[in-house]
Amino acid sequence: MVRLAAAAAHFTRDVGFDLDRIKMIISHARDAGVALLALPDGALGGYLTDLRHPDVDCLPPLLEPNGDEVRSVIDIAGEMIVCLGYSELGPDDGDGPVRYDAAVCLSGDGILGRHRKVHLPAGIAPLFRAGDGFSAFDTPLGRMGLLIDHDKTFPEAARALAVDGAEVIACLSAWPTSLTNRAPRMAQDRQARLFDLYDQARAAENQVVWLSSNQSGRHGALHFLGRAKVVGPGGEILARTWSKGGLAVAEVDLPGAVGAARAVLHHLAERRPETYG
């Protein structure tokens, strides 16, 4: 049995503040016996302030994929496996620096895996370069994969990771309430419903353990949902937070839970990809 956690928390443009908050969250997770922790997208440098009309003069800082900020989290992580998101500085393509919405999985031993967000909503597509694929990677707890935010809207993204052997998928988000149809209560919000629906559906259809982290609080025009959770391979929510910051912590027998879910109906083995064209 291992303890897994997904965080709902607020992060800012102040990377020093964010590192202090990451250190605090990891400390709380360590006290709870957590072995794998998912932090939100934008945990280093925050996220955008508006998705329809982003302020190009107030974007998250671009960080090197192996820069001091990421190295600092490696030092803080110690024996814990930690996943987090940030804006990554890519190679100059002749028109200036390239920006990726990126995620990294790391521990005190170094980098375990990376992902660049593939699916970019229309409003932010001009600001970021899209990633080009989905790959699982090995960790001390088993094989896992990363997704970012809007990626989970597309079943093919999580399925590609599961087919590549991932039994745990961490989806790191900065997912706000609805921009077009504000609800009087968070529980009635369309985006809150979809956020939870995608988490449970992606876990169940791939029979994997799913960690869903998210930003919380307000930033510019955006009000982030929070609602971090750990979902079992049958789509059951094992632990969750609500709109405020916090840790969703669940104790899971990873191979046992996935094996039990796949014992009778094994969705990956029952696929017929030759018919899906």
mmCIF file of C-alpha atoms in Angstrom:
data_model
loop_
_atom_site.group_PDB
_atom_site.id
_atom_site.type_symbol
_atom_site.label_atom_id
_atom_site.label_comp_id
_atom_site.label_asym_id
_atom_site.label_seq_id
_atom_site.Cartn_x
_atom_site.Cartn_y
_atom_site.Cartn_z
ATOM 1 C CA MET A 1 0.000 0.000 0.000
ATOM 2 C CA VAL A 2 1.226 3.494 -0.836
ATOM 3 C CA ARG A 3 -0.214 6.903 -0.119
ATOM 4 C CA LEU A 4 -0.919 9.140 -3.086
ATOM 5 C CA ALA A 5 -1.933 12.787 -2.962
ATOM 6 C CA ALA A 6 -3.230 15.492 -5.288
ATOM 7 C CA ALA A 7 -3.052 19.129 -4.235
ATOM 8 C CA ALA A 8 -5.366 22.079 -4.730
ATOM 9 C CA ALA A 9 -3.360 25.253 -4.138
ATOM 10 C CA HIS A 10 -2.817 28.808 -5.335
ATOM 11 C CA PHE A 11 0.398 29.853 -7.056
ATOM 12 C CA THR A 12 1.635 33.216 -8.294
ATOM 13 C CA ARG A 13 4.126 34.978 -10.562
ATOM 14 C CA ASP A 14 6.518 35.132 -7.583
ATOM 15 C CA VAL A 15 8.565 31.951 -8.034
ATOM 16 C CA GLY A 16 10.218 32.412 -4.634
ATOM 17 C CA PHE A 17 6.777 32.437 -3.000
ATOM 18 C CA ASP A 18 5.779 29.394 -5.050
ATOM 19 C CA LEU A 19 8.861 27.457 -3.953
ATOM 20 C CA ASP A 20 8.045 28.230 -0.326
ATOM 21 C CA ARG A 21 4.476 27.012 -0.873
ATOM 22 C CA ILE A 22 5.712 23.846 -2.618
ATOM 23 C CA LYS A 23 8.058 23.209 0.307
ATOM 24 C CA MET A 24 5.147 23.608 2.746
ATOM 25 C CA ILE A 25 2.845 21.293 0.758
ATOM 26 C CA ILE A 26 5.556 18.645 0.434
ATOM 27 C CA SER A 27 6.174 18.898 4.187
ATOM 28 C CA HIS A 28 2.473 18.321 4.915
ATOM 29 C CA ALA A 29 2.393 15.437 2.431
ATOM 30 C CA ARG A 30 5.496 13.905 4.000
ATOM 31 C CA ASP A 31 3.864 14.107 7.441
ATOM 32 C CA ALA A 32 0.890 12.229 5.944
ATOM 33 C CA GLY A 33 3.175 9.481 4.609
ATOM 34 C CA VAL A 34 2.652 10.406 0.940
ATOM 35 C CA ALA A 35 4.927 8.713 -1.599
ATOM 36 C CA LEU A 36 3.576 10.398 -4.777
ATOM 37 C CA LEU A 37 2.291 13.974 -4.903
ATOM 38 C CA ALA A 38 0.687 15.817 -7.824
ATOM 39 C CA LEU A 39 0.894 19.625 -7.701
ATOM 40 C CA PRO A 40 -1.072 21.841 -10.130
ATOM 41 C CA ASP A 41 -0.121 23.247 -13.493
ATOM 42 C CA GLY A 42 1.659 26.542 -13.008
ATOM 43 C CA ALA A 43 3.040 25.546 -9.599
ATOM 44 C CA LEU A 44 6.171 27.485 -10.533
ATOM 45 C CA GLY A 45 5.184 30.928 -11.809
ATOM 46 C CA GLY A 46 1.400 30.678 -11.792
ATOM 47 C CA TYR A 47 -0.908 30.493 -14.786
ATOM 48 C CA LEU A 48 -2.644 32.943 -17.129
ATOM 49 C CA THR A 49 -4.981 35.673 -15.897
ATOM 50 C CA ASP A 50 -7.515 35.314 -18.739
ATOM 51 C CA LEU A 51 -8.193 32.533 -21.252
ATOM 52 C CA ARG A 52 -10.129 34.532 -23.843
ATOM 53 C CA HIS A 53 -7.964 37.660 -23.993
ATOM 54 C CA PRO A 54 -4.662 36.811 -22.256
ATOM 55 C CA ASP A 55 -2.427 39.716 -21.307
ATOM 56 C CA VAL A 56 0.768 39.012 -23.251
ATOM 57 C CA ASP A 57 2.612 41.418 -20.950
ATOM 58 C CA CYS A 58 1.714 39.380 -17.854
ATOM 59 C CA LEU A 59 2.555 35.800 -18.808
ATOM 60 C CA PRO A 60 4.105 33.256 -16.445
ATOM 61 C CA PRO A 61 7.902 33.372 -16.328
ATOM 62 C CA LEU A 62 9.692 31.072 -18.755
ATOM 63 C CA LEU A 63 11.796 28.544 -16.864
ATOM 64 C CA GLU A 64 14.559 26.269 -18.096
ATOM 65 C CA PRO A 65 13.581 22.568 -17.996
ATOM 66 C CA ASN A 66 16.685 21.863 -15.905
ATOM 67 C CA GLY A 67 16.959 25.302 -14.345
ATOM 68 C CA ASP A 68 17.494 26.377 -10.771
ATOM 69 C CA GLU A 69 13.772 26.390 -9.978
ATOM 70 C CA VAL A 70 13.245 22.762 -10.988
ATOM 71 C CA ARG A 71 16.490 21.778 -9.262
ATOM 72 C CA SER A 72 15.203 23.422 -6.089
ATOM 73 C CA VAL A 73 12.106 21.201 -6.134
ATOM 74 C CA ILE A 74 14.335 18.144 -6.628
ATOM 75 C CA ASP A 75 16.185 19.148 -3.461
ATOM 76 C CA ILE A 76 12.903 19.635 -1.571
ATOM 77 C CA ALA A 77 11.327 16.387 -2.810
ATOM 78 C CA GLY A 78 13.823 14.000 -1.236
ATOM 79 C CA GLU A 79 12.391 10.464 -1.374
ATOM 80 C CA MET A 80 8.949 11.665 -2.497
ATOM 81 C CA ILE A 81 7.884 11.572 -6.159
ATOM 82 C CA VAL A 82 6.497 15.003 -7.071
ATOM 83 C CA CYS A 83 4.749 16.156 -10.258
ATOM 84 C CA LEU A 84 4.315 19.847 -11.062
ATOM 85 C CA GLY A 85 3.685 22.218 -13.951
ATOM 86 C CA TYR A 86 5.377 25.383 -15.221
ATOM 87 C CA SER A 87 5.967 27.416 -18.399
ATOM 88 C CA GLU A 88 8.977 25.930 -20.129
ATOM 89 C CA LEU A 89 11.478 27.861 -22.226
ATOM 90 C CA GLY A 90 12.004 25.973 -25.468
ATOM 91 C CA PRO A 91 14.711 26.492 -28.098
ATOM 92 C CA ASP A 92 14.619 29.726 -30.101
ATOM 93 C CA ASP A 93 12.974 28.959 -33.447
ATOM 94 C CA GLY A 94 14.152 32.144 -35.156
ATOM 95 C CA ASP A 95 11.132 34.178 -34.089
ATOM 96 C CA GLY A 96 12.075 34.300 -30.436
ATOM 97 C CA PRO A 97 11.827 31.907 -27.495
ATOM 98 C CA VAL A 98 9.252 29.114 -27.651
ATOM 99 C CA ARG A 99 6.861 28.695 -24.720
ATOM 100 C CA TYR A 100 5.494 25.298 -23.658
ATOM 101 C CA ASP A 101 2.949 24.495 -20.958
ATOM 102 C CA ALA A 102 5.039 21.766 -19.354
ATOM 103 C CA ALA A 103 4.958 19.219 -16.543
ATOM 104 C CA VAL A 104 7.759 17.342 -14.854
ATOM 105 C CA CYS A 105 7.856 14.338 -12.524
ATOM 106 C CA LEU A 106 10.844 14.240 -10.208
ATOM 107 C CA SER A 107 12.286 13.029 -6.936
ATOM 108 C CA GLY A 108 15.455 13.692 -5.008
ATOM 109 C CA ASP A 109 17.193 11.380 -7.478
ATOM 110 C CA GLY A 110 16.374 13.672 -10.422
ATOM 111 C CA ILE A 111 13.932 13.877 -13.328
ATOM 112 C CA LEU A 112 11.725 10.829 -13.894
ATOM 113 C CA GLY A 113 9.487 12.045 -16.712
ATOM 114 C CA ARG A 114 8.226 15.071 -18.625
ATOM 115 C CA HIS A 115 5.242 16.166 -20.696
ATOM 116 C CA ARG A 116 4.357 19.176 -22.836
ATOM 117 C CA LYS A 117 0.666 20.014 -23.129
ATOM 118 C CA VAL A 118 -0.650 18.820 -26.485
ATOM 119 C CA HIS A 119 -4.198 20.217 -26.578
ATOM 120 C CA LEU A 120 -4.311 24.017 -26.474
ATOM 121 C CA PRO A 121 -7.686 25.815 -26.200
ATOM 122 C CA ALA A 122 -8.266 28.441 -28.871
ATOM 123 C CA GLY A 123 -7.676 31.484 -26.653
ATOM 124 C CA ILE A 124 -4.220 30.411 -25.508
ATOM 125 C CA ALA A 125 -3.022 28.510 -28.584
ATOM 126 C CA PRO A 126 -1.111 31.539 -29.956
ATOM 127 C CA LEU A 127 0.890 31.795 -26.725
ATOM 128 C CA PHE A 128 2.204 28.233 -26.453
ATOM 129 C CA ARG A 129 3.789 25.658 -28.713
ATOM 130 C CA ALA A 130 1.901 22.375 -28.524
ATOM 131 C CA GLY A 131 3.612 19.210 -27.368
ATOM 132 C CA ASP A 132 3.861 16.346 -29.828
ATOM 133 C CA GLY A 133 2.996 13.158 -27.960
ATOM 134 C CA PHE A 134 2.300 11.094 -24.854
ATOM 135 C CA SER A 135 4.849 8.790 -23.253
ATOM 136 C CA ALA A 136 4.738 6.841 -20.009
ATOM 137 C CA PHE A 137 7.842 6.492 -17.847
ATOM 138 C CA ASP A 138 9.109 4.315 -15.033
ATOM 139 C CA THR A 139 9.210 5.405 -11.385
ATOM 140 C CA PRO A 140 10.005 3.597 -8.120
ATOM 141 C CA LEU A 141 6.226 3.111 -7.697
ATOM 142 C CA GLY A 142 5.639 1.740 -11.183
ATOM 143 C CA ARG A 143 4.952 3.089 -14.645
ATOM 144 C CA MET A 144 3.036 6.355 -14.896
ATOM 145 C CA GLY A 145 2.223 9.239 -17.214
ATOM 146 C CA LEU A 146 1.489 12.964 -17.136
ATOM 147 C CA LEU A 147 -1.244 15.085 -18.694
ATOM 148 C CA ILE A 148 -1.913 18.804 -18.424
ATOM 149 C CA ASP A 149 -5.319 20.389 -18.016
ATOM 150 C CA HIS A 150 -7.204 20.379 -21.361
ATOM 151 C CA ASP A 151 -5.418 17.152 -22.396
ATOM 152 C CA LYS A 152 -7.840 15.171 -20.257
ATOM 153 C CA THR A 153 -10.776 16.356 -22.370
ATOM 154 C CA PHE A 154 -9.525 14.012 -25.097
ATOM 155 C CA PRO A 155 -9.868 10.268 -24.361
ATOM 156 C CA GLU A 156 -7.015 9.460 -26.737
ATOM 157 C CA ALA A 157 -4.495 11.241 -24.504
ATOM 158 C CA ALA A 158 -5.033 9.119 -21.402
ATOM 159 C CA ARG A 159 -5.511 6.000 -23.539
ATOM 160 C CA ALA A 160 -2.112 6.542 -25.209
ATOM 161 C CA LEU A 161 -0.462 6.591 -21.782
ATOM 162 C CA ALA A 162 -2.344 3.486 -20.621
ATOM 163 C CA VAL A 163 -1.401 1.611 -23.798
ATOM 164 C CA ASP A 164 2.219 2.624 -23.073
ATOM 165 C CA GLY A 165 1.948 0.856 -19.727
ATOM 166 C CA ALA A 166 0.985 3.652 -17.336
ATOM 167 C CA GLU A 167 -0.995 2.397 -14.334
ATOM 168 C CA VAL A 168 -0.978 5.814 -12.667
ATOM 169 C CA ILE A 169 -1.762 9.048 -14.531
ATOM 170 C CA ALA A 170 -1.314 12.474 -12.960
ATOM 171 C CA CYS A 171 -3.245 15.283 -14.653
ATOM 172 C CA LEU A 172 -2.042 18.713 -13.523
ATOM 173 C CA SER A 173 -4.504 21.540 -14.076
ATOM 174 C CA ALA A 174 -5.175 25.239 -13.826
ATOM 175 C CA TRP A 175 -8.877 24.747 -14.534
ATOM 176 C CA PRO A 176 -11.256 27.654 -13.847
ATOM 177 C CA THR A 177 -14.980 27.976 -13.430
ATOM 178 C CA SER A 178 -17.047 28.584 -16.557
ATOM 179 C CA LEU A 179 -16.156 31.780 -18.397
ATOM 180 C CA THR A 180 -19.461 32.053 -20.241
ATOM 181 C CA ASN A 181 -22.136 30.731 -17.891
ATOM 182 C CA ARG A 182 -21.278 31.589 -14.304
ATOM 183 C CA ALA A 183 -23.212 29.557 -11.760
ATOM 184 C CA PRO A 184 -24.251 30.958 -8.363
ATOM 185 C CA ARG A 185 -22.584 27.999 -6.611
ATOM 186 C CA MET A 186 -19.415 26.080 -7.498
ATOM 187 C CA ALA A 187 -21.296 22.752 -7.341
ATOM 188 C CA GLN A 188 -23.575 23.968 -10.159
ATOM 189 C CA ASP A 189 -20.774 25.192 -12.392
ATOM 190 C CA ARG A 190 -20.530 23.536 -15.811
ATOM 191 C CA GLN A 191 -16.748 23.372 -15.727
ATOM 192 C CA ALA A 192 -16.770 21.859 -12.232
ATOM 193 C CA ARG A 193 -19.061 19.116 -13.525
ATOM 194 C CA LEU A 194 -16.858 18.450 -16.548
ATOM 195 C CA PHE A 195 -13.666 18.531 -14.493
ATOM 196 C CA ASP A 196 -14.985 15.771 -12.222
ATOM 197 C CA LEU A 197 -16.572 13.838 -15.077
ATOM 198 C CA TYR A 198 -13.348 13.677 -17.077
ATOM 199 C CA ASP A 199 -11.350 12.604 -14.018
ATOM 200 C CA GLN A 200 -13.663 9.689 -13.289
ATOM 201 C CA ALA A 201 -14.223 8.666 -16.906
ATOM 202 C CA ARG A 202 -10.529 8.655 -17.831
ATOM 203 C CA ALA A 203 -9.698 6.548 -14.765
ATOM 204 C CA ALA A 204 -12.506 4.050 -15.384
ATOM 205 C CA GLU A 205 -12.113 3.610 -19.130
ATOM 206 C CA ASN A 206 -8.370 2.957 -18.778
ATOM 207 C CA GLN A 207 -8.594 1.172 -15.408
ATOM 208 C CA VAL A 208 -5.805 3.279 -13.926
ATOM 209 C CA VAL A 209 -5.277 5.245 -10.731
ATOM 210 C CA TRP A 210 -5.787 8.936 -11.512
ATOM 211 C CA LEU A 211 -4.358 11.939 -9.660
ATOM 212 C CA SER A 212 -6.051 15.246 -10.467
ATOM 213 C CA SER A 213 -4.440 18.396 -9.066
ATOM 214 C CA ASN A 214 -5.657 21.927 -9.702
ATOM 215 C CA GLN A 215 -5.073 25.548 -8.894
ATOM 216 C CA SER A 216 -7.416 27.200 -6.395
ATOM 217 C CA GLY A 217 -8.337 30.798 -5.669
ATOM 218 C CA ARG A 218 -8.520 33.734 -8.078
ATOM 219 C CA HIS A 219 -5.978 35.091 -10.531
ATOM 220 C CA GLY A 220 -7.011 37.968 -12.768
ATOM 221 C CA ALA A 221 -10.292 37.078 -14.475
ATOM 222 C CA LEU A 222 -10.017 33.397 -13.550
ATOM 223 C CA HIS A 223 -11.539 31.647 -10.540
ATOM 224 C CA PHE A 224 -9.911 28.236 -10.265
ATOM 225 C CA LEU A 225 -11.973 25.241 -9.192
ATOM 226 C CA GLY A 226 -9.663 23.425 -6.780
ATOM 227 C CA ARG A 227 -11.436 20.030 -6.521
ATOM 228 C CA ALA A 228 -8.233 17.953 -6.425
ATOM 229 C CA LYS A 229 -8.827 14.225 -6.178
ATOM 230 C CA VAL A 230 -7.506 10.685 -6.291
ATOM 231 C CA VAL A 231 -9.647 8.372 -8.417
ATOM 232 C CA GLY A 232 -9.495 4.579 -8.408
ATOM 233 C CA PRO A 233 -9.415 2.380 -11.529
ATOM 234 C CA GLY A 234 -13.169 1.829 -11.325
ATOM 235 C CA GLY A 235 -13.853 5.557 -11.481
ATOM 236 C CA GLU A 236 -14.522 5.826 -7.731
ATOM 237 C CA ILE A 237 -13.290 8.965 -5.954
ATOM 238 C CA LEU A 238 -10.980 7.784 -3.171
ATOM 239 C CA ALA A 239 -10.152 11.226 -1.755
ATOM 240 C CA ARG A 240 -10.901 14.806 -2.723
ATOM 241 C CA THR A 241 -10.734 18.457 -1.785
ATOM 242 C CA TRP A 242 -13.360 21.054 -2.615
ATOM 243 C CA SER A 243 -12.844 24.615 -3.837
ATOM 244 C CA LYS A 244 -10.292 25.676 -1.240
ATOM 245 C CA GLY A 245 -6.687 24.577 -1.067
ATOM 246 C CA GLY A 246 -5.822 21.234 0.455
ATOM 247 C CA LEU A 247 -4.506 17.720 -0.084
ATOM 248 C CA ALA A 248 -6.547 14.745 -1.271
ATOM 249 C CA VAL A 249 -4.733 11.726 0.205
ATOM 250 C CA ALA A 250 -5.605 8.089 -0.477
ATOM 251 C CA GLU A 251 -3.881 4.831 0.434
ATOM 252 C CA VAL A 252 -3.821 2.506 -2.557
ATOM 253 C CA ASP A 253 -2.459 -0.933 -3.380
ATOM 254 C CA LEU A 254 -1.385 0.096 -6.877
ATOM 255 C CA PRO A 255 -0.822 -3.294 -8.559
ATOM 256 C CA GLY A 256 -3.650 -4.848 -6.580
ATOM 257 C CA ALA A 257 -6.200 -2.144 -7.431
ATOM 258 C CA VAL A 258 -5.346 -2.083 -11.126
ATOM 259 C CA GLY A 259 -5.170 -5.879 -11.296
ATOM 260 C CA ALA A 260 -8.552 -6.270 -9.617
ATOM 261 C CA ALA A 261 -10.154 -3.750 -11.988
ATOM 262 C CA ARG A 262 -8.804 -5.646 -15.004
ATOM 263 C CA ALA A 263 -9.440 -9.178 -13.687
ATOM 264 C CA VAL A 264 -12.705 -9.766 -15.571
ATOM 265 C CA LEU A 265 -13.109 -6.861 -18.002
ATOM 266 C CA HIS A 266 -9.679 -5.789 -19.263
ATOM 267 C CA HIS A 267 -10.376 -2.737 -21.386
ATOM 268 C CA LEU A 268 -6.917 -2.461 -22.920
ATOM 269 C CA ALA A 269 -6.792 -6.143 -23.862
ATOM 270 C CA GLU A 270 -10.314 -5.966 -25.336
ATOM 271 C CA ARG A 271 -9.560 -3.053 -27.650
ATOM 272 C CA ARG A 272 -9.951 -3.563 -31.414
ATOM 273 C CA PRO A 273 -7.891 -0.738 -32.881
ATOM 274 C CA GLU A 274 -8.204 -2.158 -36.421
ATOM 275 C CA THR A 275 -11.878 -1.164 -36.339
ATOM 276 C CA TYR A 276 -11.426 2.413 -35.147
ATOM 277 C CA GLY A 277 -10.319 4.036 -38.403
#
